[in-house]
Short mmCIF file of C-alpha atoms in Angstrom, two decimals:
data_model
loop_
_atom_site.label_atom_id
_atom_site.label_comp_id
_atom_site.label_asym_id
_atom_site.label_seq_id
_atom_site.Cartn_x
_atom_site.Cartn_y
_atom_site.Cartn_z
CA MET V 9 91.17 190.30 74.60
CA ALA V 10 91.30 188.08 71.51
CA ILE V 11 90.49 184.37 71.25
CA PRO V 12 93.98 182.90 69.72
CA VAL V 13 93.34 181.08 66.38
CA GLU V 14 95.10 178.33 67.65
CA THR V 15 92.24 177.20 70.21
CA PHE V 16 90.19 176.11 67.02
CA PHE V 17 90.85 173.04 65.13
CA LEU V 18 88.63 170.56 62.51
CA ASP V 19 88.05 166.75 63.82
CA PRO V 20 88.64 164.91 60.74
CA LYS V 21 85.99 162.14 61.75
CA HIS V 22 83.71 164.67 61.74
CA GLN V 23 80.45 163.95 59.77
CA GLY V 24 78.98 167.24 59.60
CA THR V 25 79.41 169.94 56.96
CA LEU V 26 82.44 172.42 57.80
CA GLN V 27 80.23 174.73 58.50
CA ALA V 28 78.55 173.37 61.21
CA GLN V 29 81.50 171.90 62.62
CA ILE V 30 82.68 175.42 62.75
CA LEU V 31 79.34 176.68 64.17
CA GLN V 32 79.42 173.66 66.65
CA MET V 33 83.28 174.53 67.96
CA ILE V 34 82.29 178.20 68.50
CA SER V 35 79.33 177.38 70.59
CA ALA V 36 80.75 174.76 72.54
CA GLY V 37 83.09 177.30 73.74
CA ILE V 38 80.90 179.68 74.53
CA LEU V 39 78.22 177.44 76.48
CA SER V 40 81.63 175.78 78.27
CA GLY V 41 82.85 179.13 79.51
CA ARG V 42 86.56 178.88 77.63
CA PHE V 43 85.12 181.84 75.26
CA ARG V 44 83.87 184.29 77.69
CA ARG V 45 81.21 187.49 76.58
CA GLU V 46 83.18 190.38 74.75
CA GLU V 47 86.28 188.34 73.78
CA LYS V 48 87.15 188.58 70.10
CA LEU V 49 87.00 186.29 67.62
CA PRO V 50 89.67 185.47 65.29
CA SER V 51 88.71 187.53 61.40
CA THR V 52 87.29 185.29 59.18
CA ARG V 53 90.20 185.36 56.99
CA LYS V 54 92.35 183.99 59.71
CA LEU V 55 90.25 181.76 60.90
CA ALA V 56 89.83 180.16 57.26
CA GLN V 57 93.66 180.19 56.75
CA HIS V 58 93.93 178.09 60.10
CA LEU V 59 91.79 175.83 59.28
CA GLY V 60 92.41 175.38 55.86
CA VAL V 61 88.84 176.15 54.44
CA SER V 62 87.22 178.97 52.34
CA ARG V 63 86.42 182.22 53.96
CA ILE V 64 82.47 181.96 53.01
CA THR V 65 82.32 179.03 55.21
CA VAL V 66 83.74 180.67 58.05
CA THR V 67 81.40 184.03 57.55
CA LEU V 68 78.52 181.71 57.01
CA ALA V 69 79.13 180.05 60.67
CA TYR V 70 79.77 183.24 62.12
CA THR V 71 76.78 184.80 60.43
CA GLU V 72 74.43 182.05 61.95
CA LEU V 73 76.25 182.78 65.66
CA VAL V 74 75.24 186.10 65.31
CA ALA V 75 71.69 185.44 64.22
CA ASN V 76 71.43 182.96 67.49
CA ASP V 77 72.76 185.49 69.83
CA TYR V 78 76.35 183.81 70.52
CA LEU V 79 78.11 186.42 68.58
CA SER V 80 77.77 190.25 67.91
CA SER V 81 79.03 192.13 64.68
CA ARG V 82 80.95 195.59 65.31
CA GLY V 83 81.54 196.85 61.98
CA ARG V 84 85.18 196.89 61.10
CA SER V 85 85.95 195.84 64.47
CA GLY V 86 85.45 192.19 63.97
CA TYR V 87 83.06 189.65 65.75
CA PHE V 88 82.80 189.45 69.14
CA VAL V 89 81.24 186.94 72.08
CA SER V 90 78.07 188.80 72.45
CA GLU V 91 77.24 190.37 75.53
CA THR V 92 73.61 188.45 75.68
CA ALA V 93 75.61 185.04 75.02
CA PRO V 94 73.95 182.12 76.69
CA GLU V 95 75.66 181.85 80.15
CA PRO V 96 78.04 178.90 80.46
CA MET V 97 77.00 175.38 81.98
CA PRO V 98 77.80 175.56 85.79
CA GLU V 99 80.59 172.78 86.63
CA PRO V 100 78.91 170.29 88.66
CA PRO V 101 79.38 170.25 92.96
CA GLU V 102 82.45 167.61 93.91
CA LYS V 103 81.65 164.50 94.84
CA THR V 104 81.11 164.30 98.84
CA GLU V 105 82.63 160.97 100.76
CA GLY V 106 79.46 158.62 101.16
CA ASP V 107 76.20 158.92 99.75
CA PRO V 108 73.17 160.19 101.89
CA VAL V 109 70.91 158.08 100.24
CA ASP V 110 70.94 154.36 101.14
CA TRP V 111 70.24 152.82 97.95
CA SER V 112 70.51 149.15 99.08
CA ARG V 113 67.29 150.14 100.75
CA ALA V 114 65.59 152.62 98.85
CA ILE V 115 65.55 150.53 95.74
CA GLY V 116 62.36 148.41 95.75
CA GLN V 117 63.56 145.76 92.89
CA HIS V 118 66.42 144.88 90.99
CA PHE V 119 66.84 144.85 87.42
CA THR V 120 70.60 144.88 87.01
CA SER V 121 70.90 140.92 87.73
CA ASN V 122 68.42 140.26 84.65
CA PHE V 123 70.33 142.57 82.35
CA ALA V 124 73.62 141.64 80.29
CA LEU V 125 75.06 143.46 77.13
CA GLU V 126 74.98 140.83 74.43
CA ARG V 127 77.79 142.13 72.55
CA PRO V 128 80.24 145.02 72.26
CA LEU V 129 78.74 148.65 71.45
CA ASP V 130 82.02 148.35 68.97
CA TRP V 131 80.94 145.35 67.55
CA SER V 132 81.45 146.44 64.41
CA LYS V 133 85.11 146.98 64.78
CA TYR V 134 85.70 143.28 64.81
CA ARG V 135 86.80 141.77 61.43
CA TYR V 136 84.53 138.36 62.23
CA PRO V 137 81.34 139.75 63.62
CA PHE V 138 79.25 136.55 63.67
CA ILE V 139 76.97 138.87 65.42
CA TYR V 140 73.17 138.29 65.23
CA GLY V 141 70.20 141.46 65.03
CA GLN V 142 72.57 143.73 63.81
CA THR V 143 72.66 145.80 60.50
CA ASP V 144 75.15 145.73 57.65
CA PRO V 145 74.69 149.51 56.13
CA THR V 146 76.15 148.18 52.99
CA LEU V 147 72.39 146.43 52.72
CA PHE V 148 70.44 149.48 53.87
CA ASP V 149 68.58 151.51 51.16
CA HIS V 150 70.11 154.72 52.81
CA ALA V 151 68.66 157.22 50.05
CA HIS V 152 65.45 156.22 50.30
CA TRP V 153 65.08 156.14 54.15
CA ARG V 154 66.70 159.91 53.61
CA LEU V 155 63.82 160.83 51.02
CA CYS V 156 60.80 159.36 53.23
CA ALA V 157 62.11 161.01 56.19
CA LEU V 158 62.39 164.42 54.45
CA ARG V 159 58.93 163.63 53.02
CA ALA V 160 57.38 163.12 56.65
CA LEU V 161 59.11 166.50 57.77
CA GLY V 162 57.15 168.37 55.50
CA GLN V 163 54.27 170.73 56.21
CA LYS V 164 51.49 168.26 54.89
CA ASP V 165 52.84 165.80 57.38
CA PHE V 166 53.54 168.39 60.36
CA GLY V 167 50.81 167.27 62.42
CA ALA V 168 51.99 163.55 61.68
CA MET V 169 55.37 164.71 63.39
CA THR V 170 54.54 166.84 66.19
CA ALA V 171 50.91 166.13 67.36
CA ASP V 172 50.30 164.32 70.34
CA TYR V 173 48.33 160.84 69.45
CA TYR V 174 47.73 160.18 73.35
CA ASP V 175 46.70 156.33 72.60
CA GLN V 176 46.63 156.14 69.13
CA ASP V 177 48.95 155.45 66.35
CA ASP V 178 49.78 156.75 62.64
CA PRO V 179 46.65 155.45 60.48
CA GLN V 180 48.82 155.59 57.52
CA LEU V 181 51.21 153.10 59.06
CA ILE V 182 48.40 150.91 60.67
CA GLU V 183 46.71 150.75 56.98
CA PHE V 184 50.08 149.45 55.76
CA ILE V 185 49.97 146.63 58.51
CA LEU V 186 46.58 145.60 57.92
CA ARG V 187 46.78 145.44 54.32
CA HIS V 188 49.82 144.10 53.50
CA SER V 189 52.12 142.81 56.41
CA LEU V 190 49.61 140.73 58.23
CA PRO V 191 47.88 139.07 55.21
CA ARG V 192 51.39 137.61 54.20
CA ARG V 193 50.93 136.01 57.44
CA GLY V 194 47.25 134.78 56.54
CA ILE V 195 46.23 137.38 59.47
CA HIS V 196 43.10 139.79 59.16
CA ALA V 197 42.45 142.09 61.59
CA ARG V 198 40.66 145.30 62.28
CA PRO V 199 42.76 148.85 63.25
CA SER V 200 41.30 148.49 66.94
CA GLU V 201 43.43 145.12 67.00
CA VAL V 202 46.77 146.71 66.38
CA LEU V 203 48.79 148.36 68.71
CA LEU V 204 52.51 150.14 67.50
CA THR V 205 55.19 149.29 69.89
CA LEU V 206 58.64 150.14 70.70
CA GLY V 207 59.87 146.91 69.23
CA ALA V 208 59.35 143.39 70.08
CA GLN V 209 60.70 143.60 73.48
CA ASN V 210 58.33 146.27 74.21
CA ALA V 211 55.19 144.29 72.98
CA LEU V 212 56.42 141.22 74.67
CA TRP V 213 56.66 143.14 77.98
CA LEU V 214 53.52 145.26 77.68
CA THR V 215 52.10 141.59 77.05
CA ALA V 216 53.26 140.34 80.21
CA GLN V 217 51.84 143.56 82.12
CA VAL V 218 48.22 142.76 80.91
CA LEU V 219 48.05 139.23 81.15
CA LEU V 220 50.09 138.14 83.89
CA THR V 221 49.86 138.12 87.91
CA GLN V 222 52.29 136.39 90.76
CA SER V 223 49.90 133.56 90.74
CA ARG V 224 49.65 132.76 86.67
CA LEU V 225 51.86 130.35 85.14
CA ALA V 226 53.38 131.23 82.28
CA VAL V 227 55.14 128.96 79.72
CA ILE V 228 58.48 129.52 78.06
CA GLU V 229 60.37 127.61 75.89
CA ASN V 230 63.65 125.89 76.44
CA PRO V 231 66.25 127.50 75.25
CA CYS V 232 64.55 130.56 74.58
CA TYR V 233 64.82 134.43 73.82
CA PRO V 234 66.63 135.96 77.07
CA ALA V 235 64.97 139.01 76.93
CA LEU V 236 61.42 137.50 77.63
CA ARG V 237 62.61 135.28 80.44
CA ASP V 238 64.01 138.80 81.99
CA ILE V 239 60.61 139.83 81.50
CA LEU V 240 58.84 137.20 82.67
CA ILE V 241 61.28 137.25 85.91
CA GLN V 242 60.38 141.09 86.44
CA SER V 243 56.38 140.52 86.01
CA ARG V 244 57.16 137.95 89.20
CA CYS V 245 54.75 135.13 87.70
CA ARG V 246 55.25 131.45 87.69
CA LEU V 247 57.54 130.21 85.08
CA ALA V 248 57.56 126.80 83.44
CA PRO V 249 60.32 126.34 81.04
CA VAL V 250 59.08 123.45 78.34
CA ASP V 251 61.88 121.92 76.06
CA VAL V 252 61.91 122.29 72.39
CA ASP V 253 63.05 119.35 69.91
CA GLN V 254 63.34 119.67 66.09
CA ASP V 255 59.83 120.73 65.68
CA GLY V 256 59.98 123.44 68.06
CA LEU V 257 57.72 123.40 71.18
CA GLN V 258 56.34 120.20 72.44
CA PRO V 259 52.43 120.56 73.35
CA ASP V 260 52.01 117.60 75.44
CA ALA V 261 54.95 118.55 77.62
CA ILE V 262 53.43 121.90 78.63
CA PRO V 263 52.04 121.68 82.18
CA ASP V 264 48.17 121.58 83.17
CA GLY V 265 47.10 124.97 84.57
CA SER V 266 49.01 127.11 82.15
CA ASP V 267 47.92 130.53 81.92
CA VAL V 268 49.87 132.10 78.92
CA ILE V 269 51.98 130.38 76.60
CA PHE V 270 54.90 132.36 75.12
CA THR V 271 56.38 130.71 71.52
CA THR V 272 58.30 131.21 68.51
CA PRO V 273 56.75 128.90 65.95
CA SER V 274 58.05 130.11 62.68
CA HIS V 275 61.59 130.61 63.64
CA HIS V 276 62.46 129.09 67.21
CA CYS V 277 64.73 131.78 68.96
CA PRO V 278 67.44 130.38 69.28
CA THR V 279 67.38 126.92 67.56
CA SER V 280 65.54 128.09 64.10
CA ALA V 281 63.52 125.18 63.99
CA THR V 282 60.26 125.49 62.11
CA MET V 283 56.79 123.91 64.41
CA PRO V 284 54.88 122.15 61.52
CA VAL V 285 51.57 123.16 61.18
CA ALA V 286 49.90 119.65 62.73
CA ARG V 287 52.00 120.73 65.86
CA ARG V 288 50.35 123.95 65.58
CA ARG V 289 46.89 122.43 65.45
CA ARG V 290 47.78 120.55 68.71
CA LEU V 291 49.12 123.53 70.71
CA LEU V 292 45.91 125.28 69.71
CA GLN V 293 43.68 122.78 70.89
CA ARG V 294 45.83 122.23 73.75
CA ALA V 295 45.74 126.13 75.29
CA ARG V 296 42.15 125.62 73.99
CA ASP V 297 41.41 122.76 76.64
CA MET V 298 43.47 124.51 79.10
CA GLY V 299 41.71 128.17 78.29
CA ALA V 300 44.99 129.31 78.22
CA LEU V 301 46.36 132.11 75.72
CA ILE V 302 48.86 131.78 73.37
CA VAL V 303 51.71 134.84 72.46
CA GLU V 304 53.44 134.19 69.11
CA ASP V 305 57.18 136.34 68.42
CA ASP V 306 56.91 135.85 64.68
CA TYR V 307 60.50 137.61 64.41
CA GLU V 308 62.22 137.04 60.76
CA PHE V 309 59.21 135.64 58.89
CA GLU V 310 60.70 137.60 56.07
CA MET V 311 63.71 136.28 55.73
CA SER V 312 62.07 133.05 53.75
CA PHE V 313 64.76 132.53 51.34
CA LEU V 314 65.26 128.87 51.41
CA SER V 315 61.58 128.23 51.29
CA PRO V 316 58.06 129.93 51.91
CA ALA V 317 57.52 130.81 55.07
CA SER V 318 54.45 128.83 56.99
CA PRO V 319 51.28 130.75 57.95
CA ALA V 320 51.41 132.43 61.31
CA LEU V 321 49.84 130.25 64.17
CA LYS V 322 47.52 132.95 64.37
CA SER V 323 45.95 132.57 61.12
CA LEU V 324 45.03 128.92 62.58
CA ASP V 325 43.28 130.44 65.59
CA ALA V 326 39.48 130.58 65.49
CA ASP V 327 39.24 131.83 68.86
CA GLY V 328 40.82 135.18 69.30
CA ARG V 329 43.36 133.16 72.11
CA VAL V 330 46.93 133.80 70.06
CA ILE V 331 48.50 137.53 70.43
CA TYR V 332 50.92 138.29 67.71
CA VAL V 333 54.10 139.98 68.10
CA GLY V 334 55.44 141.61 64.71
CA SER V 335 58.40 143.84 64.30
CA PHE V 336 60.37 146.00 61.61
CA SER V 337 63.64 146.16 63.57
CA LYS V 338 65.28 143.19 62.09
CA SER V 339 64.10 143.96 58.66
CA LEU V 340 64.96 147.49 58.74
CA PHE V 341 67.46 148.19 61.61
CA PRO V 342 67.70 147.48 65.37
CA GLY V 343 67.43 151.29 66.24
CA LEU V 344 64.17 151.83 64.67
CA ARG V 345 62.60 149.96 67.66
CA LEU V 346 59.24 149.64 65.92
CA GLY V 347 56.96 146.74 65.94
CA TYR V 348 53.75 145.88 66.65
CA LEU V 349 50.94 143.83 68.28
CA VAL V 350 47.73 142.63 67.13
CA GLY V 351 45.11 140.77 69.60
CA SER V 352 41.57 140.86 70.34
CA GLU V 353 40.03 144.02 71.01
CA PRO V 354 39.75 143.88 75.07
CA PHE V 355 43.32 142.85 75.18
CA ILE V 356 44.46 145.96 72.88
CA ARG V 357 42.36 147.94 74.57
CA GLU V 358 44.31 147.15 77.66
CA ALA V 359 47.86 146.72 76.20
CA ARG V 360 46.95 150.89 74.57
CA ALA V 361 45.84 152.11 77.94
CA LEU V 362 49.25 150.84 79.16
CA ARG V 363 51.25 152.32 76.59
CA ALA V 364 49.90 155.46 77.15
CA SER V 365 50.32 155.94 80.63
CA VAL V 366 54.29 155.00 80.59
CA LEU V 367 55.07 156.48 76.86
CA ARG V 368 51.96 157.69 75.49
CA HIS V 369 53.07 156.19 71.34
CA PRO V 370 56.09 155.48 69.46
CA PRO V 371 57.65 159.08 67.76
CA GLY V 372 55.36 160.64 65.35
CA HIS V 373 58.51 161.07 62.79
CA ILE V 374 59.29 157.44 62.92
CA GLN V 375 55.89 155.98 62.37
CA ARG V 376 55.11 158.48 59.46
CA THR V 377 58.56 157.82 57.81
CA ALA V 378 58.03 154.58 58.23
CA ALA V 379 54.66 154.56 56.98
CA TYR V 380 56.32 155.94 53.55
CA PHE V 381 59.05 153.33 53.17
CA LEU V 382 56.64 150.75 53.49
CA SER V 383 53.91 151.60 51.16
CA LEU V 384 56.22 152.95 48.78
CA GLY V 385 57.48 149.84 47.78
CA HIS V 386 61.10 150.32 49.05
CA TYR V 387 60.56 147.82 52.17
CA ASP V 388 59.74 145.26 49.98
CA ALA V 389 62.98 145.55 47.60
CA GLN V 390 65.42 145.69 50.63
CA ILE V 391 64.04 142.22 51.80
CA ARG V 392 64.44 140.80 48.64
CA ARG V 393 67.99 142.49 48.27
CA MET V 394 68.66 141.12 51.98
CA SER V 395 67.74 137.76 50.98
CA LYS V 396 69.74 137.44 48.10
CA VAL V 397 72.62 138.09 50.27
CA LEU V 398 71.65 136.20 53.14
CA ALA V 399 70.99 133.32 51.10
CA GLU V 400 74.60 133.43 49.48
CA ARG V 401 76.16 134.11 53.14
CA ARG V 402 74.42 131.53 54.73
CA ALA V 403 75.61 129.00 51.65
CA VAL V 404 79.41 130.08 52.57
CA MET V 405 78.92 129.45 55.83
CA GLU V 406 77.67 125.75 55.59
CA GLN V 407 79.90 125.43 53.44
CA ALA V 408 82.76 126.12 55.79
CA VAL V 409 81.40 124.65 59.05
CA ARG V 410 81.53 121.59 56.86
CA GLU V 411 84.92 122.10 55.62
CA TYR V 412 86.00 122.52 59.46
CA GLY V 413 84.13 119.85 61.11
CA LEU V 414 81.71 122.09 63.00
CA GLU V 415 78.39 120.76 64.21
CA ILE V 416 75.04 122.61 63.55
CA ALA V 417 72.09 121.62 66.11
CA GLY V 418 69.48 123.75 65.06
CA ALA V 419 66.89 122.23 62.43
CA ARG V 420 67.77 123.21 58.81
CA SER V 421 64.81 126.69 58.55
CA PHE V 422 63.23 128.38 56.08
CA GLY V 423 66.05 130.97 56.57
CA GLY V 424 66.77 133.34 58.48
CA SER V 425 70.12 135.06 59.84
CA SER V 426 71.88 132.33 61.99
CA LEU V 427 72.95 129.03 62.90
CA TRP V 428 72.73 126.92 66.16
CA MET V 429 75.87 125.56 66.60
CA ARG V 430 76.78 122.59 69.00
CA ALA V 431 80.43 121.99 70.42
CA PRO V 432 82.16 119.24 71.90
CA ASP V 433 80.63 117.69 74.99
CA GLY V 434 82.43 119.58 78.26
CA THR V 435 83.40 122.69 75.87
CA ASP V 436 82.44 126.14 77.62
CA MET V 437 81.71 128.51 74.82
CA GLY V 438 81.83 131.26 77.17
CA GLN V 439 85.45 131.31 77.51
CA VAL V 440 86.16 130.23 73.51
CA SER V 441 84.41 133.62 72.61
CA ALA V 442 86.38 135.78 75.23
CA GLN V 443 89.51 134.01 73.73
CA LEU V 444 88.63 134.54 70.43
CA MET V 445 87.82 138.21 71.09
CA GLN V 446 91.54 139.03 70.77
CA LYS V 447 91.73 137.32 67.44
CA GLY V 448 88.64 139.40 66.14
CA VAL V 449 85.97 136.66 66.27
CA LEU V 450 82.74 137.82 67.96
CA PHE V 451 79.99 135.41 68.40
CA GLU V 452 76.89 134.53 71.31
CA ALA V 453 77.74 131.99 73.51
CA GLY V 454 74.42 129.91 73.89
CA GLU V 455 74.28 128.94 77.91
CA ARG V 456 72.50 132.46 78.51
CA PHE V 457 69.51 131.11 76.24
CA PHE V 458 68.66 127.83 78.58
CA ASN V 459 66.68 127.97 81.87
CA GLY V 460 67.97 126.28 85.02
CA SER V 461 70.67 126.79 87.26
CA THR V 462 72.85 124.12 85.16
CA PRO V 463 72.62 125.27 81.74
CA PRO V 464 74.95 123.27 79.12
CA LYS V 465 78.05 125.64 78.05
CA ASN V 466 78.89 123.86 74.59
CA TYR V 467 76.13 125.73 72.18
CA PHE V 468 76.59 128.72 70.64
CA ARG V 469 74.86 130.94 67.75
CA LEU V 470 76.68 132.21 64.48
CA ALA V 471 74.94 135.08 62.76
CA TYR V 472 75.62 135.94 59.08
CA SER V 473 73.49 139.18 59.14
CA SER V 474 76.88 141.41 59.76
CA ILE V 475 79.76 139.89 58.25
CA PRO V 476 80.91 139.80 54.28
CA ALA V 477 80.73 136.68 52.92
CA GLU V 478 84.59 136.82 51.66
CA ARG V 479 85.54 137.18 55.49
CA ILE V 480 82.95 133.75 56.87
CA PRO V 481 85.47 131.16 56.03
CA GLU V 482 88.75 132.54 57.73
CA GLY V 483 86.18 133.52 60.93
CA ILE V 484 84.93 129.46 61.07
CA ARG V 485 88.70 128.31 60.60
CA LEU V 486 89.67 130.21 63.82
CA ILE V 487 86.83 128.91 65.70
CA ALA V 488 87.56 125.53 64.46
CA GLU V 489 91.05 125.79 65.77
CA ALA V 490 90.01 126.73 68.95
CA LEU V 491 87.80 123.87 69.38
#
């Protein structure tokens, strides 16, 4: 029995080569059971004519399928599904009524109540995506990243890609962080004081797990990074939200007996306020007086296109009580999920052991690719390119905001990629956001950034990292009309 040639078609949206698409199409048909053992495939000439591709493309795909034992070649008779081709995957059993497991009783701790999707997964299809933390593909250095990834796949780096580091990290990437990233923030550390993580959020989770118990008190900024609040809630520690002002977290408002203070001094999330050096020193003194630790999340410090970034809080720390969180996800791309912790050796030792017990270490190939991308100068070149474009977009956005009478609530910072906005009192920006999605406008309502049972609803964040400058004024106009 022969498989009809009409069974095959090419997907115009497929990103792979024609040969790879034909190979995948046939192997998927075999694995799904649509093509059965001993069935004859169309000849290479007929399939090439049907698909509108060259005959050699089909021949090469068939040849590789023969090598992988999906097909067999029988001389002049043509190509057949092999007698030893993989068995089709079994159909999943039909769902029976009810569930024998009482999951409401079996689940000991719930996490879904704290997790909310921050943006639609198809955000890039919207015309006015004022969405924070996403990558503009036109700004990323695809070519050099690809070359670095290929280099990391080479025989010389085979061990770095395939070895189980257990609880260790790629020494080349650690060396770059020690010699390049940290000195730019005024920080000096030893290899034993640095730990790679799966992004800043993973670093914050490791920190909370190591430092906090149910009896300890953690200070969090209000408003704050929502994912950090979720992490602290899950740790079941006691939580003390402290309001921020135009200079960030207020040291004098931190309650007595605090154990760990979480802060974003260089670029507060979400207001973009920058903490002055004098206040940073007061914060360190306040922590010293209480015997507390400080966790510094130093995100977006590279985007300092308005003025030079202030030295990190940790650079002023003479006691070793500041734990520093850095990340490459914002400056490269969020899917990289690569960050790092810097802290005193006893803390890093415990965080390293915890990481090893949960996920061992970040993938070796990603670590080595990033090490090459950073050490060869491509990272710095990308930061310069991004800073120039973001500065232009921010100028366009600030002009449009003034023109349409919107109010910027956050203090002017050294740069970054977003503005913290305030709508008139009584405005529910969650409702406005839902309405404007119908017109292709996406932005984050600010309610989720605040702590407490009655958070203000009239704040919102406008990011400009993912929207071309020429679309910004029209998007701002639509928001202003909605308000």
